[in-house]
Short mmCIF file of C-alpha atoms in Angstrom, two decimals:
data_model
loop_
_atom_site.label_atom_id
_atom_site.label_comp_id
_atom_site.label_asym_id
_atom_site.label_seq_id
_atom_site.Cartn_x
_atom_site.Cartn_y
_atom_site.Cartn_z
CA UNK A 16 -10.08 -5.64 -7.83
CA UNK A 17 -7.64 -6.26 -10.98
CA UNK A 18 -6.84 -9.75 -11.78
CA UNK A 19 -3.36 -11.01 -10.81
CA UNK A 20 -1.22 -13.95 -12.32
CA UNK A 21 -1.10 -15.85 -8.85
CA UNK A 22 2.54 -17.44 -9.43
CA UNK A 23 3.87 -13.99 -10.15
CA UNK A 24 2.52 -11.91 -6.85
CA UNK A 25 4.98 -13.36 -4.54
CA UNK A 26 7.70 -14.29 -6.86
CA UNK A 27 11.29 -14.08 -5.25
CA UNK A 28 10.02 -13.56 -1.90
CA UNK A 29 9.83 -17.14 -0.48
CA UNK A 30 12.99 -17.14 1.54
CA UNK A 31 12.17 -13.93 3.31
CA UNK A 32 8.57 -15.03 3.72
CA UNK A 33 9.49 -17.98 5.33
CA UNK A 34 11.71 -16.39 8.08
CA UNK A 35 10.28 -12.97 8.77
CA UNK A 36 6.24 -13.29 8.44
CA UNK A 37 5.17 -13.43 12.06
CA UNK A 38 2.73 -16.43 11.64
CA UNK A 39 -0.16 -17.13 14.12
CA UNK A 40 -0.39 -17.47 17.91
CA UNK A 41 -0.80 -20.49 19.67
CA UNK A 42 -4.15 -19.45 20.65
CA UNK A 43 -5.39 -19.32 17.25
CA UNK A 44 -4.70 -23.21 16.70
CA UNK A 45 -6.22 -24.02 19.97
CA UNK A 46 -9.52 -22.37 19.11
CA UNK A 47 -9.72 -24.37 15.55
CA UNK A 48 -9.16 -27.43 17.69
CA UNK A 49 -12.00 -26.69 20.19
CA UNK A 50 -14.40 -25.19 18.25
CA UNK A 51 -13.81 -27.84 15.13
CA UNK A 52 -13.37 -30.81 17.39
CA UNK A 53 -10.25 -31.65 15.71
CA UNK A 54 -9.01 -35.21 16.99
CA UNK A 55 -6.47 -36.17 14.08
CA UNK A 56 -8.89 -37.71 11.80
CA UNK A 57 -10.08 -34.31 9.98
CA UNK A 58 -8.68 -33.41 6.14
CA UNK A 59 -7.99 -29.90 5.79
CA UNK A 60 -6.81 -27.70 2.97
CA UNK A 61 -4.67 -24.91 3.37
CA UNK A 62 -5.26 -22.51 0.41
CA UNK A 63 -2.78 -20.01 -0.20
CA UNK A 64 -0.17 -21.76 2.19
CA UNK A 65 2.74 -19.61 1.79
CA UNK A 66 5.73 -21.50 3.28
CA UNK A 67 3.45 -23.12 5.91
CA UNK A 68 2.43 -20.64 8.69
CA UNK A 69 -0.69 -22.15 9.13
CA UNK A 70 -0.40 -25.70 7.83
CA UNK A 71 2.46 -26.72 9.77
CA UNK A 72 1.15 -26.02 13.16
CA UNK A 73 -2.32 -27.28 11.99
CA UNK A 74 -1.14 -30.52 10.97
CA UNK A 75 -0.61 -31.46 14.48
CA UNK A 76 -4.56 -31.83 14.91
CA UNK A 77 -5.80 -33.20 11.58
CA UNK A 78 -5.10 -36.27 9.54
CA UNK A 79 -3.47 -34.42 6.75
CA UNK A 80 -3.31 -31.03 5.45
CA UNK A 81 -3.38 -30.47 1.58
CA UNK A 82 -0.92 -26.92 1.47
CA UNK A 83 -1.89 -25.35 -2.02
CA UNK A 84 0.12 -22.46 -3.29
CA UNK A 85 0.91 -21.13 -6.85
CA UNK A 86 4.56 -20.20 -6.22
CA UNK A 87 6.82 -23.34 -6.25
CA UNK A 88 9.21 -21.82 -4.21
CA UNK A 89 6.91 -21.13 -1.49
CA UNK A 90 6.09 -24.63 -1.57
CA UNK A 91 9.68 -25.92 -1.53
CA UNK A 92 10.63 -23.78 1.54
CA UNK A 93 7.28 -24.96 3.15
CA UNK A 94 8.62 -28.64 2.71
CA UNK A 95 11.96 -27.67 4.19
CA UNK A 96 10.39 -26.28 6.96
CA UNK A 97 8.08 -28.94 7.88
CA UNK A 98 10.88 -31.71 7.47
CA UNK A 99 13.00 -29.58 9.99
CA UNK A 100 9.74 -29.44 12.50
CA UNK A 101 9.37 -33.35 11.63
CA UNK A 102 6.05 -33.13 10.28
CA UNK A 103 4.97 -35.58 7.65
CA UNK A 104 1.31 -35.34 6.94
CA UNK A 105 1.44 -32.36 4.63
CA UNK A 106 0.70 -32.61 0.79
CA UNK A 107 2.32 -29.56 -0.99
CA UNK A 108 1.05 -29.07 -3.98
CA UNK A 109 0.98 -26.28 -6.72
CA UNK A 110 -2.17 -24.61 -7.61
CA UNK A 111 -4.50 -21.61 -6.76
CA UNK A 112 -8.08 -20.62 -6.33
CA UNK A 113 -8.73 -20.92 -10.04
CA UNK A 114 -7.33 -24.29 -10.40
CA UNK A 115 -9.32 -25.82 -7.35
CA UNK A 116 -11.30 -28.37 -9.82
CA UNK A 117 -8.02 -29.96 -11.10
CA UNK A 118 -6.30 -30.66 -7.74
CA UNK A 119 -8.45 -34.02 -7.26
CA UNK A 120 -9.25 -32.77 -3.38
CA UNK A 121 -10.88 -35.06 -0.83
CA UNK A 122 -13.96 -34.18 1.27
CA UNK A 123 -12.80 -31.49 3.30
CA UNK A 124 -13.59 -31.13 7.04
CA UNK A 125 -11.72 -28.00 7.38
CA UNK A 126 -10.38 -25.05 4.71
CA UNK A 127 -7.96 -22.07 5.72
CA UNK A 128 -6.69 -19.11 4.14
CA UNK A 129 -4.28 -17.02 5.80
CA UNK A 130 -3.57 -13.46 4.18
CA UNK A 131 -4.40 -14.79 0.97
CA UNK A 132 -8.37 -14.80 0.54
CA UNK A 133 -8.58 -11.23 -0.50
CA UNK A 134 -6.60 -12.19 -3.77
CA UNK A 135 -9.31 -14.66 -4.61
CA UNK A 136 -12.51 -14.29 -6.44
CA UNK A 137 -14.02 -14.87 -3.10
CA UNK A 138 -17.54 -15.63 -4.20
CA UNK A 139 -16.33 -18.41 -6.57
CA UNK A 140 -14.19 -20.14 -4.36
CA UNK A 141 -16.73 -20.22 -1.40
CA UNK A 142 -19.08 -21.95 -4.25
CA UNK A 143 -16.49 -24.42 -4.99
CA UNK A 144 -16.12 -25.18 -1.39
CA UNK A 145 -19.74 -25.75 -0.85
CA UNK A 146 -19.25 -28.69 -2.54
CA UNK A 147 -16.26 -30.29 -0.92
CA UNK A 148 -16.53 -29.33 2.64
CA UNK A 149 -18.69 -32.03 4.61
CA UNK A 150 -21.56 -31.27 6.92
CA UNK A 151 -20.20 -29.61 10.18
CA UNK A 152 -17.04 -28.34 8.25
CA UNK A 153 -15.88 -24.80 8.39
CA UNK A 154 -13.77 -22.04 6.25
CA UNK A 155 -11.64 -20.13 8.16
CA UNK A 156 -10.12 -16.97 6.86
CA UNK A 157 -7.12 -15.77 9.26
CA UNK A 158 -5.59 -12.20 9.15
CA UNK A 159 -1.89 -11.97 8.85
CA UNK A 160 -1.20 -10.16 11.95
CA UNK A 161 -2.46 -6.49 11.35
CA UNK A 162 -1.43 -3.88 13.71
CA UNK A 163 -3.96 -3.29 16.85
CA UNK A 164 -3.51 0.39 16.49
CA UNK A 165 -4.72 1.73 13.00
CA UNK A 166 -2.41 4.72 13.09
CA UNK A 167 0.88 4.09 11.23
CA UNK A 168 4.00 3.86 13.49
CA UNK A 169 6.86 6.09 12.86
CA UNK A 170 9.17 3.61 11.55
CA UNK A 171 6.73 1.96 9.25
CA UNK A 172 5.84 5.60 7.80
CA UNK A 173 9.66 5.65 7.10
CA UNK A 174 9.68 2.43 5.22
CA UNK A 175 6.50 3.88 3.31
CA UNK A 176 8.44 6.82 2.16
CA UNK A 177 11.31 4.91 0.75
CA UNK A 178 9.28 2.03 -0.74
CA UNK A 179 7.60 4.79 -2.90
CA UNK A 180 10.70 6.45 -3.73
CA UNK A 181 11.92 3.22 -5.62
CA UNK A 182 8.48 1.72 -6.83
CA UNK A 183 6.16 4.82 -6.84
CA UNK A 184 2.99 5.49 -4.90
CA UNK A 185 0.35 3.12 -5.96
CA UNK A 186 0.69 -0.40 -4.24
CA UNK A 187 2.28 -2.81 -6.49
CA UNK A 188 1.30 -6.51 -7.11
CA UNK A 189 3.59 -8.23 -9.75
CA UNK A 190 3.41 -6.35 -13.30
CA UNK A 191 0.29 -4.79 -12.02
CA UNK A 192 -1.15 -2.70 -8.85
CA UNK A 193 -3.44 -3.65 -6.09
CA UNK A 194 -6.81 -1.95 -4.15
CA UNK A 195 -7.99 -3.79 -1.27
CA UNK A 196 -11.52 -5.38 -2.10
CA UNK A 197 -14.55 -2.97 -1.34
CA UNK A 198 -16.34 -5.73 0.45
CA UNK A 199 -15.10 -7.17 3.72
CA UNK A 200 -14.37 -10.75 4.15
CA UNK A 201 -17.71 -10.83 6.66
CA UNK A 202 -19.87 -9.55 3.89
CA UNK A 203 -18.82 -12.31 1.29
CA UNK A 204 -19.19 -14.86 4.00
CA UNK A 205 -22.55 -14.01 4.94
CA UNK A 206 -24.09 -14.14 1.85
CA UNK A 207 -22.64 -17.69 0.92
CA UNK A 208 -23.59 -20.85 2.39
CA UNK A 209 -21.08 -20.65 5.32
CA UNK A 210 -23.08 -17.86 6.97
CA UNK A 211 -22.89 -18.89 10.55
CA UNK A 212 -19.67 -16.75 11.18
CA UNK A 213 -17.72 -16.73 14.29
CA UNK A 214 -14.84 -14.21 14.94
CA UNK A 215 -11.80 -14.78 17.16
CA UNK A 216 -9.52 -11.99 17.88
CA UNK A 217 -5.84 -12.21 19.71
CA UNK A 218 -3.54 -9.62 20.43
CA UNK A 219 0.12 -9.97 21.01
CA UNK A 220 3.54 -8.21 20.75
CA UNK A 221 6.38 -8.96 18.21
CA UNK A 222 9.97 -7.81 18.99
CA UNK A 223 11.73 -7.64 15.99
CA UNK A 224 15.46 -6.41 15.37
CA UNK A 225 16.40 -4.37 12.22
CA UNK A 226 17.58 -7.56 10.16
CA UNK A 227 13.77 -9.02 10.74
CA UNK A 228 12.16 -5.39 9.77
CA UNK A 229 14.27 -5.12 6.69
CA UNK A 230 13.78 -8.72 5.69
CA UNK A 231 9.67 -8.44 6.09
CA UNK A 232 9.91 -5.84 3.72
CA UNK A 233 11.06 -8.28 0.83
CA UNK A 234 8.46 -10.60 1.80
CA UNK A 235 5.61 -8.33 0.48
CA UNK A 236 4.13 -8.53 -2.63
CA UNK A 237 4.43 -4.68 -3.22
CA UNK A 238 7.94 -4.54 -2.24
CA UNK A 239 9.56 -7.84 -3.30
CA UNK A 240 12.99 -8.51 -5.02
CA UNK A 241 11.53 -9.39 -8.18
CA UNK A 242 9.85 -5.80 -8.46
CA UNK A 243 13.13 -3.65 -7.07
CA UNK A 244 15.45 -5.73 -9.56
CA UNK A 245 19.04 -4.43 -9.25
CA UNK A 246 17.92 -1.60 -7.13
CA UNK A 247 17.17 -4.26 -3.96
CA UNK A 248 20.40 -4.14 -2.39
CA UNK A 249 20.01 -0.08 -2.56
CA UNK A 250 16.78 -0.20 -1.04
CA UNK A 251 17.94 -2.54 1.78
CA UNK A 252 20.47 -0.15 2.73
CA UNK A 253 18.40 2.72 2.49
CA UNK A 254 15.65 0.89 4.79
CA UNK A 255 18.51 -0.29 7.17
CA UNK A 256 20.40 3.09 7.57
CA UNK A 257 16.75 5.00 7.95
CA UNK A 258 15.62 2.58 10.86
CA UNK A 259 19.13 2.43 12.45
CA UNK A 260 18.59 6.08 13.06
CA UNK A 261 15.08 5.71 14.19
CA UNK A 262 15.54 3.45 16.29
CA UNK A 263 18.85 3.68 17.84
CA UNK A 264 18.39 0.33 20.32
CA UNK A 265 18.08 -1.78 17.11
CA UNK A 266 14.65 -3.39 18.31
CA UNK A 267 10.97 -2.56 16.95
CA UNK A 268 8.17 -3.87 19.33
CA UNK A 269 5.13 -4.16 17.69
CA UNK A 270 1.40 -4.90 19.25
CA UNK A 271 -0.25 -7.19 16.45
CA UNK A 272 -3.80 -8.45 16.04
CA UNK A 273 -4.89 -11.86 14.83
CA UNK A 274 -8.38 -12.12 13.57
CA UNK A 275 -10.00 -15.31 12.44
CA UNK A 276 -13.41 -15.48 10.95
CA UNK A 277 -14.54 -19.22 11.26
CA UNK A 278 -17.49 -19.77 8.92
CA UNK A 279 -20.05 -22.62 8.84
CA UNK A 280 -23.45 -23.72 7.43
CA UNK A 281 -26.18 -22.41 9.66
#
């Protein structure tokens, strides 16, 4: 996979990320509490935290969450969301998977990565975490709500065609392009010190109006406002008009799947 500048990838997306990313179902957090016996005494790291989709709900079950992200705007929006929810046990810290050794991290009981692990040198990150995660601790890799049905819904295909018209057929990532890693996360974890891997899956429905679907597109690294530049308003208008024609009732129901890989040492 091409190396990317971590701070560049999601530049300009934070307000859309905070408002329109679906987050994770409550069952996911209940699973972590039960499986890791979280009782408010643990130290957790949320690596690639975005605007707090995992860090903020998780904070209720641990002593502290260290929420790390390379993008300053993501952290600022995370702080704002946490303050709105009255959550005060999160440390928001700028950094990324390549700067972990500079962050003065404590010993960790839990490390979470939601929709971020694929951007990293995964073997190197796990090797570092092996020296930080305490015995009995876990690394958790969570999906961001992938569709249950692998076929592309009609409305998503409409958006894809518009995006390609504006940004080309290769998936963009900052100033470069992106391809999914060849090896699945499970393979990386299976050969690591955290090779005892349990899998949890939760399916759920999400209803979005057209504003939410349009805003979601601006939360992605591959269609960020920074990439679209002065064509952002035109892109938004085209997506909105196409969706309004395809979905005249103004609502899109999507069946999502959240998957978590909970990895511990044998």
